[in-house]
DNA sequence: AAAGTCAAGTTGGGAT
DNA sequence: ATCCCAACTTGACTTT
């Protein structure tokens, strides 16, 4: 972002500066400017738009110097991107000629811009999920503690002594009254055993 | 000097 | 067969 400002400052510089000068600052080297061309609204990172779309880098094999888009170019590209994130060929052509860039450069910019958008979204999602994980972990711990507490509170079932034998009666000896929801003694089994 | 940024190259896969 | 795109990589350049 601030590099754009710097680029802007360079673009705004008058063309009087001798580009080949000895003591020139790094930032005086404006590779966006056409080799010996006149100053224009947008720097031509490309030579001619139409003819050489297929890798127009004419240098002797070396990778061409890195293009830096001017502030105006970036703004217009961003604006277009806001309207739609992919371009049809017509839009690409129009935008490229407005920007004085090759169509391929516009295409690449949009590809990279989509990639950046996606990356940012993924990072945000990641942060969100991390936060969710933290909250759920905390909630899980809390519930575990609660479970432990409830386990500690568990009481043994009541022991009822038989009025006859004076021994604890089995649970099967009771039934729950469906109306009053109270326990009552089941009917005595007919002569259970000897 | 290391880390970060970003335009551009490469590759593979889907659509037509 | 061609085009377009996403994903990944490279390398020039800037920032810290």
Coordinates of C-alpha atoms in Angstrom, one line a residue, chain A residues 22-192:
Chain A
X22 CA 25.1 8.2 -11.6
X23 CA 23.8 9.1 -8.1
X24 CA 20.2 8.1 -8.7
X25 CA 18.2 6.7 -5.9
X26 CA 16.8 3.1 -6.3
X27 CA 13.4 4.6 -6.6
X28 CA 14.4 6.8 -9.5
X29 CA 14.6 3.7 -11.6
X30 CA 11.2 3.5 -12.9
X31 CA 10.9 0.3 -14.9
X32 CA 7.3 1.1 -15.6
X33 CA 8.2 3.8 -17.9
X34 CA 8.6 2.8 -21.5
X35 CA 12.2 2.6 -22.6
X36 CA 12.4 6.0 -24.2
X37 CA 8.8 6.9 -24.5
X38 CA 6.9 10.1 -23.7
X39 CA 5.2 10.5 -20.4
X40 CA 1.6 9.2 -20.5
X41 CA -1.4 8.9 -18.3
X42 CA -0.4 5.3 -17.4
X43 CA 3.0 3.8 -17.7
X44 CA 3.2 1.2 -20.3
X45 CA 4.4 -1.9 -18.7
X46 CA 3.9 -3.5 -22.0
X47 CA 5.1 -2.5 -25.4
X48 CA 2.2 -2.9 -27.8
X49 CA -1.0 -4.4 -26.6
X50 CA -2.3 -6.1 -29.6
X51 CA 0.6 -8.0 -31.2
X52 CA 2.6 -9.6 -28.5
X53 CA 0.3 -11.0 -26.0
X54 CA 2.3 -14.1 -25.7
X55 CA 5.2 -13.2 -23.4
X56 CA 6.3 -10.0 -25.0
X57 CA 9.5 -9.9 -22.9
X58 CA 11.9 -9.2 -25.6
X59 CA 15.0 -9.0 -23.3
X60 CA 17.7 -11.4 -24.2
X61 CA 16.5 -14.3 -22.2
X62 CA 16.5 -12.6 -18.8
X63 CA 13.4 -12.1 -16.8
X64 CA 12.0 -8.6 -17.4
X65 CA 12.2 -6.1 -14.6
X66 CA 9.3 -6.2 -12.3
X67 CA 6.4 -4.0 -13.2
X68 CA 5.0 -1.9 -10.5
X69 CA 1.5 -0.6 -11.1
X70 CA 0.9 3.0 -10.5
X71 CA -1.5 4.2 -8.0
X72 CA -4.1 5.2 -10.6
X73 CA -3.7 1.8 -12.3
X74 CA -4.2 0.0 -8.9
X75 CA -7.2 2.1 -8.1
X76 CA -8.9 1.4 -11.4
X77 CA -8.1 -2.3 -11.1
X78 CA -9.5 -2.4 -7.6
X79 CA -12.6 -0.5 -8.7
X80 CA -13.2 -3.0 -11.5
X81 CA -12.5 -5.9 -9.2
X82 CA -15.2 -4.6 -6.8
X83 CA -17.7 -4.6 -9.6
X84 CA -16.9 -8.1 -10.7
X85 CA -14.1 -10.4 -9.7
X86 CA -13.8 -12.0 -13.1
X87 CA -13.6 -10.3 -16.5
X88 CA -15.0 -11.4 -19.8
X89 CA -12.7 -10.9 -22.8
X90 CA -14.4 -7.6 -23.7
X91 CA -14.1 -6.2 -20.3
X92 CA -10.5 -7.3 -20.2
X93 CA -9.7 -5.6 -23.4
X94 CA -11.4 -2.4 -22.4
X95 CA -9.7 -2.3 -19.1
X96 CA -6.3 -3.1 -20.6
X97 CA -6.5 -0.3 -23.0
X98 CA -7.7 2.1 -20.3
X99 CA -4.7 1.1 -18.2
X100 CA -2.3 0.9 -21.1
X101 CA -1.4 -2.6 -20.1
X102 CA -1.5 -5.8 -21.9
X103 CA -4.6 -7.9 -21.6
X104 CA -2.4 -10.6 -20.1
X105 CA -1.3 -8.2 -17.4
X106 CA -4.9 -7.4 -16.5
X107 CA -5.7 -11.1 -16.5
X108 CA -2.8 -11.9 -14.2
X109 CA -3.7 -9.0 -11.9
X110 CA -7.2 -10.4 -11.5
X111 CA -6.0 -13.9 -10.9
X112 CA -3.6 -12.7 -8.2
X113 CA -6.2 -10.5 -6.7
X114 CA -8.7 -13.4 -6.5
X115 CA -6.0 -15.5 -4.9
X116 CA -5.3 -12.7 -2.3
X117 CA -8.9 -12.4 -1.5
X118 CA -9.3 -16.1 -1.0
X119 CA -6.2 -16.2 1.2
X120 CA -7.5 -13.4 3.3
X121 CA -10.9 -15.1 3.7
X122 CA -9.2 -18.4 4.6
X123 CA -7.1 -16.6 7.2
X124 CA -10.2 -15.0 8.7
X125 CA -12.0 -18.3 8.7
X126 CA -9.1 -19.9 10.4
X127 CA -9.1 -17.3 13.1
X128 CA -12.8 -17.7 13.6
X129 CA -12.5 -21.5 13.9
X130 CA -9.7 -21.1 16.4
X131 CA -11.9 -18.9 18.5
X132 CA -14.7 -21.5 18.3
X133 CA -12.3 -24.2 19.3
X134 CA -11.2 -22.3 22.3
X135 CA -14.8 -21.6 23.4
X136 CA -15.8 -25.2 22.9
X137 CA -12.8 -26.5 24.8
X138 CA -13.7 -24.3 27.7
X139 CA -17.3 -25.4 27.6
X140 CA -16.3 -29.0 27.4
X141 CA -14.1 -28.6 30.5
X142 CA -16.9 -26.9 32.3
X143 CA -19.3 -29.8 31.5
X144 CA -16.8 -32.4 32.5
X145 CA -16.4 -30.7 35.8
X146 CA -20.2 -30.7 36.2
X147 CA -20.4 -34.4 35.4
X148 CA -17.8 -35.1 38.0
X149 CA -19.7 -33.1 40.6
X150 CA -22.9 -34.9 39.8
X151 CA -21.2 -38.3 40.0
X152 CA -20.0 -37.3 43.5
X153 CA -23.5 -36.5 44.6
X154 CA -25.0 -39.8 43.5
X155 CA -26.8 -41.5 46.5
X156 CA -27.3 -45.1 47.1
X157 CA -30.9 -46.4 46.6
X158 CA -33.0 -46.5 49.7
X159 CA -33.0 -49.7 51.7
X160 CA -36.3 -50.9 52.9
X161 CA -36.5 -53.7 55.4
X162 CA -39.2 -56.2 55.1
X163 CA -41.7 -55.9 57.9
X164 CA -41.7 -59.7 58.1
X165 CA -38.2 -60.9 57.7
X166 CA -36.5 -57.7 58.8
X167 CA -34.2 -58.0 55.9
X168 CA -33.6 -55.6 53.0
X169 CA -36.1 -56.0 50.3
X170 CA -35.1 -56.3 46.7
X171 CA -36.0 -53.5 44.4
X172 CA -38.2 -55.8 42.4
X173 CA -40.5 -56.0 45.4
X174 CA -41.6 -52.4 44.7
X175 CA -43.8 -50.9 42.0
X176 CA -44.3 -47.4 41.0
X177 CA -47.9 -46.1 41.3
X178 CA -48.6 -44.5 37.9
X179 CA -50.9 -42.0 39.5
X180 CA -49.2 -40.7 42.5
X181 CA -45.7 -41.7 41.3
X182 CA -45.0 -43.3 44.6
X183 CA -43.4 -46.6 45.4
X184 CA -45.6 -49.2 46.8
X185 CA -44.9 -52.8 47.7
X186 CA -45.7 -55.2 45.0
X187 CA -48.1 -58.1 45.6
X188 CA -46.2 -60.7 47.5
X189 CA -45.1 -63.5 45.2
X190 CA -47.1 -66.6 45.8
X191 CA -44.8 -68.8 47.9
X192 CA -41.6 -67.9 46.2

